Amino acid sequence: MSADRTPADGPGPGRAGNPPSCPGVGQEGPLSHGPVLLLAGARLADGRVVDVRISGDRIQAVGTTGSLGPLPALPGSPTSTTGARIDLGGYLLLPAPAEAHAHYDAAFSAALAAPPSEKAPDLVRRVTEAALTSLGYGATAQRTHVRIGDVHGLRRLEAVLTARQALRGLAELQAVAMPRLLTGLAGADGRAQLREALRLGATAAGGCPDLDPDPVGYVQVLLDAAREADCPVDLHTAAADPAQLARLAGALAPLRPRITLGPCSALAPGGSAVLATSGIRLVCLPQNGCCTGLEGPAPGLRPSLVRELAEARVPFAAGSGALRDLSNPVGRADPLEAAYLLAAGGTLDPEAAYEAVSNQARITLGLPPVRVDAGFPAELLAVRGDSLAGALAGGHSRLVVHSGRIVSRTSAVREFADTVALALPRQSSPG
């Protein structure tokens, strides 16, 4: 057999075993390195090959290969370094993507023979597995929408908040509380549950006004609760009716720019103009255009939607939406998949497509943008590839940095039978 020099799927955080060896890495290995991390020989999206030194949770310096010198030694021990040196030859180093729109409380439910368990341990396990799946693909910041009220009560939100605490240091997980009804007598429970959810620690107020008999009234209740909790609003809407969209945008105006809408998969002609003047950000879902936050079959992402948004200069990010739930049984939590779909449609170039799942997604989550430059947050993704287009086309091996620490590593191995004599391309992890 012909194989790469490293085994597949090196151990990640919390898993037994030792990761593949890396030059300059001490016995602890790269997933438990010290306070300084040197990423050596990485290619940037603009083609430069650089070394990147990270100290704490920030990028300390970026220089030409070999220019940053050895890692500093521990005091009193000149042969023992304070961190790790990772050889990223053959890898592209990018700002880490973010997951701008997920539904982890429903993740993996499509494959279950019965409705998923609502018991706390099962919910926490499913949410945690979903978040780690997304992290393995590179998303160091993630936002999940969570059903509250009705038969769900606050169980799902409490599970997400428990998972968020457990994931601290690995990824940043945000929760959007989603009541179904908020107006009239039928919405009394939803109103009470929403305020309690925000008190417990939900990051944003959300839901779907389209499902309430009074969509504008629904938005008004959300705004009152969001202002009281000093949090943003992240809403679901198909945006099929431009007049209705204009009314919603008008009602949301007092809280802008802390407003996000998505997935707007049925955005009607003229809707882009409404969004362009509203100060509202949008999150689209390239995988199938829909998610469990909306009822009914997924309409698919209209091919011209992204073009209309780009031409109208509507700020938008891209998310995954579904992770193998009923709205998309084959849904993936890979931001690069979303970027690939945006670029493959021909509307966006690879750079703009990746921007939609990285810095635009981070801005949607209220986080600062990232550049591979000194002073910026050390939120990075190293992915196998010689260019951004190559990485989107098939970058499987990945190394993920969150808050200056390597938190996930995926090493893909490609093997061919010995009867193949030609030199064939392979994927491997950094040495």
XYZ file of N, CA and C in Angstrom, residues 93-313:
663
model
N -3.319 28.823 5.673
C -3.715 29.345 6.989
C -4.710 30.479 6.789
N -5.876 30.340 7.412
C -6.993 31.250 7.196
C -7.583 31.706 8.530
N -8.282 32.838 8.526
C -9.116 33.151 9.696
C -10.108 32.006 9.918
N -10.312 31.621 11.142
C -11.226 30.507 11.407
C -12.642 30.861 10.974
N -13.355 29.912 10.388
C -14.766 30.159 10.084
C -15.606 30.153 11.355
N -16.839 30.571 11.221
C -17.803 30.517 12.318
C -19.093 29.924 11.780
N -19.826 29.235 12.634
C -21.139 28.705 12.262
C -22.190 29.726 12.677
N -22.782 30.390 11.692
C -23.688 31.509 11.975
C -25.127 31.081 12.217
N -25.486 29.853 11.854
C -26.894 29.455 11.992
C -26.980 27.932 12.031
N -27.185 27.394 13.224
C -27.310 25.945 13.394
C -28.515 25.634 14.262
N -28.848 24.340 14.328
C -29.950 23.851 15.173
C -29.472 22.582 15.862
N -28.613 22.738 16.851
C -28.004 21.584 17.499
C -28.986 20.789 18.344
N -30.057 21.414 18.795
C -31.013 20.667 19.611
C -31.748 19.610 18.790
N -31.718 19.731 17.470
C -32.349 18.745 16.593
C -31.326 17.921 15.825
N -30.037 18.136 16.070
C -28.992 17.480 15.294
C -29.075 15.958 15.405
N -28.786 15.280 14.293
C -28.722 13.818 14.195
C -30.082 13.150 14.398
N -31.164 13.895 14.406
C -32.470 13.307 14.693
C -33.079 12.589 13.497
N -32.615 12.864 12.280
C -33.222 12.253 11.098
C -33.008 10.744 11.063
N -31.917 10.282 11.642
C -31.597 8.853 11.584
C -32.260 8.047 12.697
N -32.958 8.717 13.615
C -33.559 8.016 14.744
C -34.910 7.417 14.360
N -35.170 6.198 14.846
C -36.444 5.543 14.540
C -37.599 6.179 15.291
N -37.317 6.771 16.451
C -38.335 7.425 17.272
C -37.928 8.881 17.485
N -38.855 9.724 17.942
C -38.486 11.111 18.247
C -37.319 11.157 19.220
N -36.385 12.106 19.043
C -35.210 12.154 19.927
C -35.598 12.370 21.371
N -34.798 11.808 22.252
C -35.058 11.910 23.681
C -34.935 13.358 24.149
N -35.835 13.738 25.058
C -35.783 15.065 25.652
C -35.160 15.024 27.051
N -34.587 13.882 27.418
C -33.919 13.794 28.713
C -32.630 14.603 28.678
N -32.310 15.248 29.789
C -31.182 16.165 29.840
C -29.869 15.538 29.371
N -29.479 14.352 29.842
C -28.200 13.792 29.389
C -28.152 13.558 27.887
N -29.272 13.102 27.315
C -29.303 12.855 25.866
C -29.214 14.158 25.086
N -29.911 15.182 25.559
C -29.853 16.482 24.891
C -28.446 17.064 24.955
N -27.827 17.013 26.121
C -26.479 17.557 26.279
C -25.503 16.810 25.382
N -25.631 15.485 25.328
C -24.723 14.696 24.495
C -24.874 15.063 23.032
N -26.126 15.205 22.566
C -26.354 15.508 21.151
C -25.847 16.895 20.799
N -26.104 17.868 21.658
C -25.627 19.231 21.400
C -24.108 19.274 21.403
N -23.494 18.598 22.377
C -22.035 18.594 22.462
C -21.416 17.927 21.246
N -21.995 16.810 20.821
C -21.481 16.123 19.635
C -21.595 17.010 18.398
N -22.705 17.728 18.283
C -22.885 18.615 17.134
C -21.860 19.742 17.145
N -21.650 20.342 18.319
C -20.689 21.440 18.414
C -19.269 20.968 18.118
N -18.899 19.788 18.614
C -17.562 19.261 18.339
C -17.403 18.878 16.872
N -18.465 18.409 16.250
C -18.413 18.123 14.812
C -18.103 19.387 14.032
N -18.800 20.470 14.358
C -18.564 21.743 13.696
C -17.167 22.266 13.989
N -16.716 22.107 15.231
C -15.373 22.551 15.597
C -14.320 21.796 14.801
N -14.503 20.504 14.620
C -13.549 19.724 13.851
C -13.402 20.218 12.431
N -14.471 20.785 11.879
C -14.409 21.371 10.546
C -13.767 22.761 10.554
N -13.647 23.369 11.733
C -12.960 24.659 11.819
C -13.714 25.772 12.483
N -14.997 25.595 12.808
C -15.810 26.681 13.363
C -15.522 26.858 14.846
N -14.726 27.862 15.194
C -14.391 28.098 16.599
C -15.455 28.920 17.317
N -16.358 29.541 16.588
C -17.509 30.246 17.161
C -18.756 29.727 16.472
N -19.797 29.465 17.247
C -20.993 28.823 16.705
C -22.238 29.407 17.355
N -23.291 29.529 16.557
C -24.580 29.990 17.081
C -25.644 28.960 16.748
N -26.319 28.458 17.772
C -27.401 27.507 17.561
C -28.724 28.102 18.026
N -29.756 27.886 17.228
C -31.110 28.292 17.585
C -31.772 27.144 18.342
N -32.526 27.474 19.407
C -33.038 26.449 20.322
C -34.520 26.694 20.589
N -35.344 25.672 20.366
C -36.766 25.766 20.669
C -36.998 25.887 22.172
N -37.877 26.816 22.556
C -38.293 26.928 23.954
C -39.811 27.009 23.993
N -40.376 26.766 25.173
C -41.820 26.867 25.340
C -42.538 25.630 24.846
N -43.866 25.644 24.921
C -44.699 24.511 24.528
C -44.221 23.259 25.272
N -44.139 22.134 24.560
C -43.736 20.886 25.204
C -42.252 20.874 25.558
N -41.480 21.772 24.944
C -40.038 21.778 25.181
C -39.665 22.460 26.492
N -40.479 23.400 26.934
C -40.100 24.179 28.102
C -38.744 24.819 27.877
N -37.885 24.718 28.863
C -36.528 25.241 28.737
C -35.480 24.125 28.741
N -35.941 22.876 28.570
C -35.015 21.744 28.655
C -33.908 21.833 27.597
N -34.296 22.153 26.388
C -33.298 22.193 25.311
C -32.301 23.328 25.526
N -32.802 24.469 25.947
C -31.898 25.583 26.212
C -30.943 25.243 27.357
N -31.468 24.639 28.410
C -30.596 24.275 29.531
C -29.509 23.299 29.083
N -29.850 22.403 28.156
C -28.848 21.467 27.639
C -27.768 22.207 26.854
N -28.183 23.185 26.047
C -27.207 23.962 25.287
C -26.310 24.759 26.220
N -26.884 25.346 27.259
C -26.068 26.118 28.199
C -25.095 25.219 28.958
N -25.518 23.988 29.264
C -24.607 23.037 29.905
C -23.474 22.663 28.961
N -23.810 22.398 27.711
C -22.784 22.085 26.717
C -21.846 23.272 26.504
N -22.409 24.473 26.498
C -21.573 25.665 26.320
C -20.510 25.758 27.400
N -20.892 25.469 28.624
C -19.931 25.512 29.723
C -18.873 24.429 29.552
N -19.294 23.245 29.152
C -18.350 22.139 28.978
C -17.374 22.398 27.838
N -17.799 23.169 26.844
C -16.975 23.437 25.669
C -16.090 24.662 25.836
N -16.186 25.328 26.970
C -15.393 26.536 27.184
C -13.908 26.208 27.025
N -13.224 27.019 26.243
C -11.823 26.775 25.947
C -11.614 26.018 24.649
N -12.670 25.323 24.171
C -12.601 24.622 22.890
C -13.284 25.414 21.794
N -14.447 25.965 22.091
C -15.212 26.731 21.112
C -16.155 27.664 21.852
N -16.558 28.731 21.179
C -17.548 29.649 21.749
C -18.910 29.293 21.184
N -19.837 28.923 22.055
C -21.168 28.498 21.640
C -22.206 29.509 22.109
N -22.974 30.033 21.160
C -24.044 30.975 21.464
C -25.396 30.286 21.277
N -26.381 30.718 22.064
C -27.719 30.131 22.000
C -28.752 31.208 21.715
N -29.621 30.939 20.753
C -30.737 31.836 20.423
C -32.029 31.173 20.886
N -32.760 31.817 21.794
C -34.012 31.271 22.317
C -35.134 31.493 21.316
N -35.865 30.420 20.960
C -36.880 30.468 19.907
C -38.255 30.043 20.422
N -39.089 30.967 20.894
C -40.470 30.610 21.199
C -41.297 30.559 19.910
N -42.334 29.717 19.886
C -43.134 29.622 18.661
C -44.168 30.739 18.581
N -44.898 30.971 19.646
C -45.923 32.018 19.674
C -45.593 33.023 20.763
N -45.909 34.306 20.481
C -45.645 35.349 21.474
C -46.814 36.305 21.679
N -47.784 36.305 20.799
C -48.863 37.287 20.907
C -50.158 36.643 21.398
N -51.032 37.483 21.986
C -52.337 37.023 22.447
C -52.241 36.070 23.618
N -53.379 35.462 23.946
C -53.426 34.526 25.060
C -52.560 33.303 24.793
N -52.543 32.854 23.532
C -51.770 31.663 23.186
C -50.268 31.888 23.354
N -49.844 33.168 23.320
C -48.422 33.457 23.427
C -47.945 33.766 24.821
N -48.827 33.657 25.832
C -48.434 34.006 27.195
C -47.284 33.135 27.695
N -47.370 31.829 27.423
C -46.299 30.936 27.858
C -44.990 31.279 27.144
N -45.074 31.555 25.854
C -43.881 31.913 25.101
C -43.221 33.176 25.626
N -44.022 34.161 25.988
C -43.461 35.408 26.525
C -42.725 35.161 27.836
N -43.334 34.378 28.712
C -42.700 34.084 29.995
C -41.416 33.259 29.805
N -41.486 32.257 28.916
C -40.323 31.408 28.687
C -39.184 32.196 28.040
N -39.496 33.141 27.153
C -38.465 33.938 26.505
C -37.695 34.760 27.529
N -38.408 35.432 28.403
C -37.707 36.256 29.403
C -36.884 35.400 30.352
N -37.395 34.224 30.697
C -36.630 33.336 31.570
C -35.399 32.798 30.832
N -35.545 32.508 29.547
C -34.407 32.016 28.768
C -33.297 33.053 28.696
N -33.663 34.311 28.501
C -32.657 35.365 28.444
C -32.033 35.584 29.818
N -32.809 35.393 30.862
C -32.257 35.529 32.203
C -31.258 34.409 32.497
N -31.527 33.222 31.969
C -30.642 32.087 32.211
C -29.323 32.198 31.451
N -29.310 32.989 30.377
C -28.055 33.151 29.657
C -28.121 32.944 28.164
N -29.307 32.864 27.574
C -29.398 32.802 26.113
C -28.731 34.052 25.523
N -28.023 33.869 24.425
C -27.258 34.959 23.824
C -28.140 35.950 23.089
N -29.211 35.457 22.460
C -30.051 36.305 21.620
C -31.492 35.833 21.694
N -32.396 36.736 21.334
C -33.813 36.416 21.233
C -34.134 36.113 19.785
N -34.906 35.053 19.546
C -35.190 34.665 18.170
C -36.566 34.078 18.024
N -36.727 33.303 16.959
C -38.013 32.713 16.647
C -38.401 32.985 15.218
N -39.651 32.694 14.884
C -40.144 32.866 13.520
C -41.451 33.644 13.533
N -41.422 34.947 13.211
C -42.656 35.737 13.181
C -43.688 35.192 12.202
N -43.222 34.508 11.133
C -44.149 33.991 10.120
C -45.140 32.996 10.710
N -44.795 32.351 11.831
C -45.657 31.335 12.424
C -46.643 31.905 13.432
N -46.527 33.187 13.759
C -47.421 33.826 14.731
C -48.557 34.535 13.983
N -49.770 34.535 14.518
C -50.874 35.245 13.840
C -50.596 36.734 13.654
N -49.740 37.307 14.481
C -49.425 38.736 14.410
C -47.900 38.897 14.322
N -47.326 38.789 13.109
C -45.872 38.835 12.972
C -45.237 40.100 13.529
N -45.862 41.249 13.271
C -45.293 42.503 13.773
C -45.397 42.556 15.291
N -46.495 42.068 15.853
C -46.622 42.006 17.301
C -45.587 41.071 17.907
N -45.316 39.974 17.217
C -44.280 39.030 17.663
C -42.936 39.744 17.768
N -42.595 40.518 16.730
C -41.326 41.252 16.717
C -41.279 42.268 17.849
N -42.390 42.910 18.120
C -42.401 43.913 19.177
C -42.132 43.291 20.546
N -42.723 42.116 20.798
C -42.460 41.422 22.059
C -40.987 41.051 22.152
N -40.424 40.540 21.049
C -39.007 40.196 21.034
C -38.136 41.405 21.321
N -38.456 42.535 20.690
C -37.660 43.743 20.897
C -37.692 44.191 22.347
N -38.867 44.154 22.945
C -38.968 44.560 24.348
C -38.107 43.654 25.233
N -38.166 42.350 24.984
C -37.377 41.414 25.791
C -35.885 41.589 25.532
N -35.506 41.823 24.264
C -34.094 41.989 23.917
C -33.526 43.260 24.524
N -34.281 44.336 24.503
C -33.789 45.585 25.108
C -33.652 45.434 26.617
N -34.599 44.726 27.212
C -34.531 44.503 28.654
C -33.288 43.690 29.020
N -32.928 42.700 28.164
C -31.770 41.842 28.437
C -30.499 42.360 27.789
N -30.594 43.435 27.022
C -29.458 43.997 26.294
C -28.795 42.928 25.418
N -29.583 42.312 24.538
C -29.068 41.263 23.665
C -29.567 41.482 22.239
N -28.948 40.841 21.254
C -29.389 40.981 19.872
C -30.609 40.125 19.567
N -31.136 40.296 18.358
C -32.272 39.517 17.865
C -31.843 38.792 16.596
N -32.179 37.513 16.509
C -31.838 36.694 15.341
C -33.077 35.904 14.955
N -33.704 36.292 13.851
C -35.020 35.771 13.489
C -34.993 34.891 12.250
N -35.964 33.960 12.194
C -36.227 33.174 11.002
C -37.340 33.823 10.192
N -37.178 33.861 8.897
C -38.263 34.230 8.003
C -37.933 33.730 6.612
N -38.965 33.332 5.876
C -38.773 32.953 4.474
C -38.682 34.191 3.599
N -39.238 35.333 4.086
C -39.199 36.618 3.371
C -39.861 36.530 1.998
N -40.933 35.753 1.919
C -41.614 35.585 0.633
C -42.457 36.793 0.239
N -42.860 37.593 1.210
C -43.747 38.740 0.956
C -42.973 40.035 1.212
N -42.637 40.803 0.159
C -41.865 42.035 0.352
C -42.542 43.035 1.288
N -43.882 43.142 1.209
C -44.591 44.082 2.070
C -44.471 43.660 3.536
N -44.643 42.374 3.787
C -44.479 41.863 5.148
C -43.046 42.056 5.631
N -42.066 41.829 4.745
C -40.660 42.018 5.104
C -40.399 43.472 5.462
N -41.001 44.397 4.718
C -40.822 45.822 5.007
C -41.416 46.180 6.366
N -42.556 45.585 6.702
C -43.160 45.859 8.018
C -42.273 45.326 9.136
N -41.732 44.109 8.936
C -40.835 43.546 9.947
C -39.584 44.403 10.100
N -39.024 44.839 8.970
C -37.816 45.666 9.026
C -38.092 46.969 9.755
N -39.252 47.554 9.524
C -39.605 48.786 10.210
C -39.758 48.580 11.702
N -40.384 47.461 12.094
C -40.563 47.178 13.505
C -39.225 46.891 14.194
N -38.262 46.328 13.447
C -36.968 45.968 14.022
C -35.994 47.137 14.081
N -36.335 48.240 13.430
C -35.411 49.368 13.302
C -34.829 49.860 14.628
N -35.587 49.900 15.732
C -35.010 50.449 16.968
C -33.797 49.693 17.500
N -33.618 48.415 17.102
C -32.506 47.646 17.644
C -31.352 47.469 16.651
N -31.482 48.005 15.458
C -30.382 47.799 14.513
C -29.143 48.555 14.992
N -27.924 48.044 14.735
C -27.606 46.965 13.798
C -27.545 45.585 14.441
N -28.174 45.378 15.572
C -28.079 44.086 16.272
C -29.214 43.149 15.858
N -29.492 43.137 14.545
C -30.587 42.344 14.009
C -30.052 41.430 12.908
N -30.451 40.163 12.962
C -30.101 39.204 11.918
C -31.361 38.484 11.469
N -31.488 38.299 10.159
C -32.583 37.535 9.587
C -32.009 36.367 8.788
N -32.768 35.302 8.720
C -32.373 34.175 7.901
C -33.500 33.141 7.890
N -33.493 32.197 6.964
C -32.585 32.115 5.827
C -33.043 32.891 4.601
N -34.260 33.473 4.678
C -34.795 34.283 3.556
C -34.720 33.519 2.236
N -34.978 32.212 2.287
C -34.827 31.359 1.110
C -35.869 31.633 0.036
N -36.996 32.235 0.415
C -38.038 32.536 -0.558
C -38.120 34.036 -0.833
N -36.989 34.734 -0.646
C -36.966 36.189 -0.829
C -37.521 36.568 -2.194
N -38.576 37.379 -2.167
C -39.250 37.764 -3.411
C -38.518 38.921 -4.080
N -38.765 39.129 -5.378
C -38.174 40.290 -6.051
C -38.508 41.576 -5.303
N -37.523 42.405 -5.097
C -37.698 43.629 -4.326
C -37.282 43.479 -2.877
N -37.161 42.238 -2.413
C -36.790 42.016 -1.025
C -35.377 42.467 -0.718
N -34.478 42.321 -1.680
C -33.088 42.738 -1.456
C -32.998 44.230 -1.209
N -33.822 45.000 -1.916
C -33.818 46.456 -1.722
C -34.299 46.816 -0.326
N -35.276 46.077 0.185
C -35.757 46.319 1.548
C -34.640 46.052 2.549
N -33.947 44.936 2.374
C -32.875 44.582 3.298
C -31.710 45.555 3.203
N -31.439 46.040 1.998
C -30.284 46.927 1.797
C -30.427 48.230 2.561
N -31.637 48.686 2.762
C -31.851 49.957 3.446
C -32.249 49.787 4.910
N -32.279 48.539 5.391
C -32.809 48.281 6.730
C -31.738 48.237 7.814
N -30.462 48.068 7.423
C -29.414 47.888 8.416
C -29.449 46.527 9.072
N -30.097 45.568 8.432
C -30.233 44.218 8.963
C -29.251 43.297 8.256
N -28.612 42.421 9.015
C -27.742 41.406 8.429
C -28.556 40.161 8.101
N -28.071 39.399 7.123
C -28.782 38.207 6.685
C -27.847 37.002 6.754
N -28.395 35.843 7.108
C -27.662 34.585 7.043
C -28.407 33.653 6.101
N -27.752 33.252 5.016
C -28.359 32.302 4.091
C -27.798 30.906 4.371
N -28.502 29.885 3.879
C -28.125 28.495 4.132
C -27.942 27.781 2.804
N -26.728 27.763 2.266
C -26.512 27.218 0.925
C -26.812 25.729 0.776
N -26.809 24.952 1.874
C -27.002 23.510 1.711
C -28.358 23.161 1.122
N -29.432 23.707 1.693
C -30.744 23.465 1.091
C -31.708 24.618 1.295
N -31.205 25.736 1.839
C -32.019 26.942 1.928
C -32.999 26.980 3.063
N -33.080 25.919 3.868
C -34.085 25.897 4.917
C -33.529 25.200 6.148
N -34.314 25.204 7.233
C -33.891 24.589 8.485
C -35.124 24.325 9.335
N -34.894 23.740 10.496
C -36.020 23.384 11.359
C -36.715 24.598 11.959
N -36.139 25.786 11.810
C -36.784 26.986 12.334
C -37.997 27.411 11.540
N -38.116 26.901 10.311
C -39.270 27.172 9.462
C -40.019 25.876 9.238
N -41.330 25.958 9.070
C -42.124 24.767 8.843
C -42.344 24.555 7.357
N -42.552 23.291 6.986
C -42.786 22.971 5.592
C -41.534 22.466 4.906
N -41.674 21.981 3.660
C -40.525 21.427 2.941
C -39.512 22.504 2.586
N -38.262 22.090 2.489
C -37.198 23.029 2.132
C -37.333 23.441 0.672
N -37.361 24.746 0.386
C -37.510 25.191 -1.003
C -36.205 25.159 -1.780
N -35.083 24.993 -1.092
C -33.786 25.084 -1.768
C -33.374 26.538 -1.910
N -32.080 26.781 -1.955
C -31.577 28.138 -2.096
C -31.687 28.559 -3.549
N -32.497 29.575 -3.813
C -32.669 30.062 -5.174
C -31.330 30.530 -5.739
N -30.917 30.016 -6.901
C -29.585 30.338 -7.423
C -29.297 31.824 -7.541
N -30.323 32.608 -7.852
C -30.091 34.039 -8.052
C -30.094 34.842 -6.755
N -30.430 34.196 -5.612
C -30.553 34.938 -4.360
C -29.231 35.574 -3.945
N -28.166 34.804 -3.970
C -26.871 35.334 -3.549
C -26.446 36.474 -4.464
N -26.710 36.327 -5.753
C -26.359 37.400 -6.687
C -27.125 38.682 -6.357
N -28.411 38.541 -6.064
C -29.216 39.718 -5.730
C -28.714 40.384 -4.457
N -28.381 39.583 -3.464
C -27.883 40.146 -2.213
C -26.561 40.871 -2.425
N -25.669 40.258 -3.218
C -24.375 40.881 -3.473
C -24.532 42.179 -4.260
N -25.392 42.176 -5.260
C -25.593 43.387 -6.066
C -26.236 44.499 -5.251
N -27.110 44.137 -4.307
C -27.762 45.143 -3.456
C -26.895 45.544 -2.270
N -25.732 44.896 -2.136
C -24.794 45.154 -1.035
C -25.435 44.919 0.332
